[in-house]
Coordinates of N, CA, C and O in Angstrom, one line a residue:
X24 N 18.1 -37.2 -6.3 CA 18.8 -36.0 -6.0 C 17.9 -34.7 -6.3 O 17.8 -33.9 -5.4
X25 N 17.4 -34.5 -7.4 CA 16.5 -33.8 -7.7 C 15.2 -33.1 -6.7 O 14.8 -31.9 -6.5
X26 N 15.0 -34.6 -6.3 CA 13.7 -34.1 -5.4 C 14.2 -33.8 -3.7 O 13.5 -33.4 -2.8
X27 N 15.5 -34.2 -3.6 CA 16.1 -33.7 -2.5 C 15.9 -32.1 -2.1 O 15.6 -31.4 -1.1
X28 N 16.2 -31.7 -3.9 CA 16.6 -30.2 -4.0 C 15.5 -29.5 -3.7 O 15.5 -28.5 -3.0
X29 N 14.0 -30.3 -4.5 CA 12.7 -29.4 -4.5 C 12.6 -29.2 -3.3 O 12.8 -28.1 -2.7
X30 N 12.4 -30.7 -2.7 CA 12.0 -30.7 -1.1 C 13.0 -29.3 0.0 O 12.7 -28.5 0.9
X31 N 14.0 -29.7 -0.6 CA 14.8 -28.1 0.5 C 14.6 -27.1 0.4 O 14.3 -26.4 1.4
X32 N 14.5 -26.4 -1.6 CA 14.1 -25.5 -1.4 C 12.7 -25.2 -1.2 O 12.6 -24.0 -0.9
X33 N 11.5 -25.8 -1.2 CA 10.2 -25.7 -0.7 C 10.4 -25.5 0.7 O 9.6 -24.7 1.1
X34 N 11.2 -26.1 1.7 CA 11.7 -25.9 3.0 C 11.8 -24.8 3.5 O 11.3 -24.3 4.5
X35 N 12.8 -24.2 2.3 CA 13.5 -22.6 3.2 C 12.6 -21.4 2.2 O 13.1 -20.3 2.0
X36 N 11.4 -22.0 1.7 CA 10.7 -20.9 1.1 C 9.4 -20.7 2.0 O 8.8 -19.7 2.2
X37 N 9.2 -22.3 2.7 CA 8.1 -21.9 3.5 C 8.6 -21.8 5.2 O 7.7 -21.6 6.0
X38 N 9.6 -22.0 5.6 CA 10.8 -21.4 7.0 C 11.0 -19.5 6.4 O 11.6 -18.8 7.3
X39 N 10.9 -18.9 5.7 CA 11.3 -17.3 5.3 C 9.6 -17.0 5.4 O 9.0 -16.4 6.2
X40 N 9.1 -17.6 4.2 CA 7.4 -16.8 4.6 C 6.8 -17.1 5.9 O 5.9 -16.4 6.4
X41 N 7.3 -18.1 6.5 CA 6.6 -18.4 7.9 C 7.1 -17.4 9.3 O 6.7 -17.4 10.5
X42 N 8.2 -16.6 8.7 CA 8.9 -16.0 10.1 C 8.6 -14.8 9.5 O 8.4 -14.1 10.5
X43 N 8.5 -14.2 8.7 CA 8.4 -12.7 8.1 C 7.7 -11.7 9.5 O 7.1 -12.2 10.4
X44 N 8.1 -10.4 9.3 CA 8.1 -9.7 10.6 C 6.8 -8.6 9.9 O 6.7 -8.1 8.7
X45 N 5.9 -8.5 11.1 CA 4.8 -7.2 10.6 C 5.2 -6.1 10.0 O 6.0 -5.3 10.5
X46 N 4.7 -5.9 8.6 CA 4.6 -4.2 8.2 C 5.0 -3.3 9.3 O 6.0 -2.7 9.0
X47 N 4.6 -3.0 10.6 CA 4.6 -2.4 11.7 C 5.7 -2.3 12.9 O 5.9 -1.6 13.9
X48 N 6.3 -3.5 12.3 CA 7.5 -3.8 13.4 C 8.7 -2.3 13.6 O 9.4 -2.0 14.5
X49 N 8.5 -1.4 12.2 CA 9.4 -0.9 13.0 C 9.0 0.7 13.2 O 8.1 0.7 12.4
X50 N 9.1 1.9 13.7 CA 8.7 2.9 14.1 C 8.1 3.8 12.9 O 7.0 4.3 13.0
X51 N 9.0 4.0 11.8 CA 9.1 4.3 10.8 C 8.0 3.6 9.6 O 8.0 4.0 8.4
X52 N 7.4 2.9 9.9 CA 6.3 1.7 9.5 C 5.3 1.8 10.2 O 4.5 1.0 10.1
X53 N 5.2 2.8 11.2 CA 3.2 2.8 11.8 C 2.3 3.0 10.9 O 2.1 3.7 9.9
X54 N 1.6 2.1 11.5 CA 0.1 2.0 10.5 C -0.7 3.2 11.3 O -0.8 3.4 12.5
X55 N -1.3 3.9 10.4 CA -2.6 4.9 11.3 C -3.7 4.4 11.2 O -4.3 4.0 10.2
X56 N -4.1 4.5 12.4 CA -5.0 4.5 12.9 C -6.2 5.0 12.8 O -7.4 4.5 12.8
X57 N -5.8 6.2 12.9 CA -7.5 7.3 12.8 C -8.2 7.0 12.4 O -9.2 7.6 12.7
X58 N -8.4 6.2 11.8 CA -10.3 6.5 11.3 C -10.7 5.2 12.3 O -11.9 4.9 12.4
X59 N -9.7 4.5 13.1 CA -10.6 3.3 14.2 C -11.2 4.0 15.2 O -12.0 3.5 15.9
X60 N -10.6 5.7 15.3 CA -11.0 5.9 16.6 C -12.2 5.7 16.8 O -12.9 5.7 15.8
X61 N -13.0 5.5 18.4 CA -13.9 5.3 18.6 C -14.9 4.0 17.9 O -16.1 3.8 18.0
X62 N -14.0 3.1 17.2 CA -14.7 2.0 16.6 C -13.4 0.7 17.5 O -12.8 0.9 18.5
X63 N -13.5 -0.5 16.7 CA -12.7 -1.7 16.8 C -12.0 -2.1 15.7 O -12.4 -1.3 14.8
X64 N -11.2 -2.8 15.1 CA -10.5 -3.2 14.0 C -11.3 -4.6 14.1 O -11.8 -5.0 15.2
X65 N -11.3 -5.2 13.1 CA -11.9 -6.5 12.6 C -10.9 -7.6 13.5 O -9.7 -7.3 13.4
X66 N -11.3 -8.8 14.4 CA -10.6 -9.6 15.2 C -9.3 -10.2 14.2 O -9.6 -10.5 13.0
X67 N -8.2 -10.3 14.8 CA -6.5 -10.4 14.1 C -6.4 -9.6 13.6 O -5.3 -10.0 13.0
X68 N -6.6 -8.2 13.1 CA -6.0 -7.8 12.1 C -4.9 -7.5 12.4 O -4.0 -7.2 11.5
X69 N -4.7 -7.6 13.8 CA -3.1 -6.9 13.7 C -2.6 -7.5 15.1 O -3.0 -7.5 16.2
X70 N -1.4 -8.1 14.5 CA -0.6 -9.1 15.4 C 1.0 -8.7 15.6 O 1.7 -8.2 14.7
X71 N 1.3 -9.0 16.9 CA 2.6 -8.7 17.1 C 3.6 -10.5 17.0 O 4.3 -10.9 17.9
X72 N 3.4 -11.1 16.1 CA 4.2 -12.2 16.4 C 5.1 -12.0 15.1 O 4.8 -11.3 14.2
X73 N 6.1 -12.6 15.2 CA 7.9 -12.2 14.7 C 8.3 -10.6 14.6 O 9.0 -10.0 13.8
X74 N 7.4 -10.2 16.0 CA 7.8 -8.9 15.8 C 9.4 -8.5 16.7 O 9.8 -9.0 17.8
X75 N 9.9 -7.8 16.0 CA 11.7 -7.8 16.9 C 11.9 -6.6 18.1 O 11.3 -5.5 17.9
X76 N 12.5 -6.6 18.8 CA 12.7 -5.6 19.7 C 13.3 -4.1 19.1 O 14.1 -4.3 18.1
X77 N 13.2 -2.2 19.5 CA 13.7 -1.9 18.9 C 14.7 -1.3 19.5 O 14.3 -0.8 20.6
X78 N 15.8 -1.1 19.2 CA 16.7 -0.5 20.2 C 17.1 0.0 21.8 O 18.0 -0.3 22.6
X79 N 16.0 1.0 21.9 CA 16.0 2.0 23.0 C 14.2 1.7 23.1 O 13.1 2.2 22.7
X80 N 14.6 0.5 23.8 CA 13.1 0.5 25.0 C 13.1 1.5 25.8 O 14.1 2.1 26.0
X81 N 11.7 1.9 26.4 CA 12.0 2.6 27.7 C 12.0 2.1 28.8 O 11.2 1.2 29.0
X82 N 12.9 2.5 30.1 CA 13.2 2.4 31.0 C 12.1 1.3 31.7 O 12.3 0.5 32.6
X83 N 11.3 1.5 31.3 CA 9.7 0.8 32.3 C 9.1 -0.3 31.2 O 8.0 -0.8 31.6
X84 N 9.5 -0.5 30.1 CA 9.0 -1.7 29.4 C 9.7 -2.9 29.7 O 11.0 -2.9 29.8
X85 N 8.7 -4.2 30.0 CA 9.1 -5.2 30.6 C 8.4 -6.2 30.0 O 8.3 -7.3 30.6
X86 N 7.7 -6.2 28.5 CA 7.6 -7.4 27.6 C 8.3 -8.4 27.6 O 9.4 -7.8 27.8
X87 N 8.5 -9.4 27.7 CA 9.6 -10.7 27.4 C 9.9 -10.3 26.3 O 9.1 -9.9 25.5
X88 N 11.1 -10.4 26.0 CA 11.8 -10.2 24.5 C 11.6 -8.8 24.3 O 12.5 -8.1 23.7
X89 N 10.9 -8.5 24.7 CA 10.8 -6.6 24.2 C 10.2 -6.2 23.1 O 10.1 -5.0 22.9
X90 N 9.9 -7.4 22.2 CA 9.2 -6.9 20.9 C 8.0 -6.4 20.8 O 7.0 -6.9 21.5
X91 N 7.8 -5.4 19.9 CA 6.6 -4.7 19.6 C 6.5 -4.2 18.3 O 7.4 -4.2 17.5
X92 N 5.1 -3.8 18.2 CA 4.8 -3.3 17.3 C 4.0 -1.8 17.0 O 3.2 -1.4 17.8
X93 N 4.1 -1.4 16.1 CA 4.0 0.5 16.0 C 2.5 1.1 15.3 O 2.3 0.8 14.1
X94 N 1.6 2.0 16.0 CA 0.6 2.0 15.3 C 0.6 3.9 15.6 O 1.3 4.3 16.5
X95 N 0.0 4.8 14.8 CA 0.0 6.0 15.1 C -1.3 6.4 15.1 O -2.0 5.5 14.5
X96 N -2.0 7.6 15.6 CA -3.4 8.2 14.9 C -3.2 9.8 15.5 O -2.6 10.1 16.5
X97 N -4.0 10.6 14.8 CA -4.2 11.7 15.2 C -5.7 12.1 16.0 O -6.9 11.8 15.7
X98 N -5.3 12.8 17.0 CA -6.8 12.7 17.9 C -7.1 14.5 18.0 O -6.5 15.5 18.3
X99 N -8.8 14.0 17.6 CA -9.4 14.8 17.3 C -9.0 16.2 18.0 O -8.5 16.3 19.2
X100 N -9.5 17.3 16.9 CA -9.5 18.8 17.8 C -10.6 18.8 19.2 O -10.3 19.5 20.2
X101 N -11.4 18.3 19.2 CA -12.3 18.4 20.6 C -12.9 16.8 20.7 O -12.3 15.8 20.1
X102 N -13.8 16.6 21.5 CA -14.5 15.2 21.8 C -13.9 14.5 22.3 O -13.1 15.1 23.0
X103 N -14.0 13.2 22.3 CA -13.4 12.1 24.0 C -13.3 11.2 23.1 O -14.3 10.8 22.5
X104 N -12.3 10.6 22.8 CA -11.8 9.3 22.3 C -12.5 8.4 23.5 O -12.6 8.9 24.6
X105 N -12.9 7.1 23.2 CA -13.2 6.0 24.0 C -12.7 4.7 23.8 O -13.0 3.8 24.5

């Protein structure tokens, strides 16, 4: 009985850490950006998976599921972002 119990709860500890939703998921949680401009982020750093839909999509978003995720930056007083 005992090890019924480990086994389950070892279950729904690694079913909760396995679904956890991005830092980013919600509007109010953007990560900034600025200092990538004009560079790359390191390959994965930032993934949209268990990310949730948020309310008021706009009219022309057509994601499956609709979920996304939120990043902000401020762009420079002059020069050309690339």
């Amino acid at each position: 009985m005992k090890l019924y119990l480990i086994l389950f709860l070892s279950f729904m500890i690694v079913i909760n850490f396995g679904y956890t939703q991005p830092v980013n998921d919600n509007l109010s949680n953007s990560i900034d950006i600025t200092s990538l401009i004009n560079s790359c982020s390191a390959d994965a750093d930032y993934t949209n998976i268990n990310s949730t839909s948020d309310q008021d999509n706009g009219s022309c978003w057509d994601t499956i599921g609709g979920s996304n995720v939120w990043f902000n930056f401020t762009a420079p007083a002059s020069g050309e972002i690339k």
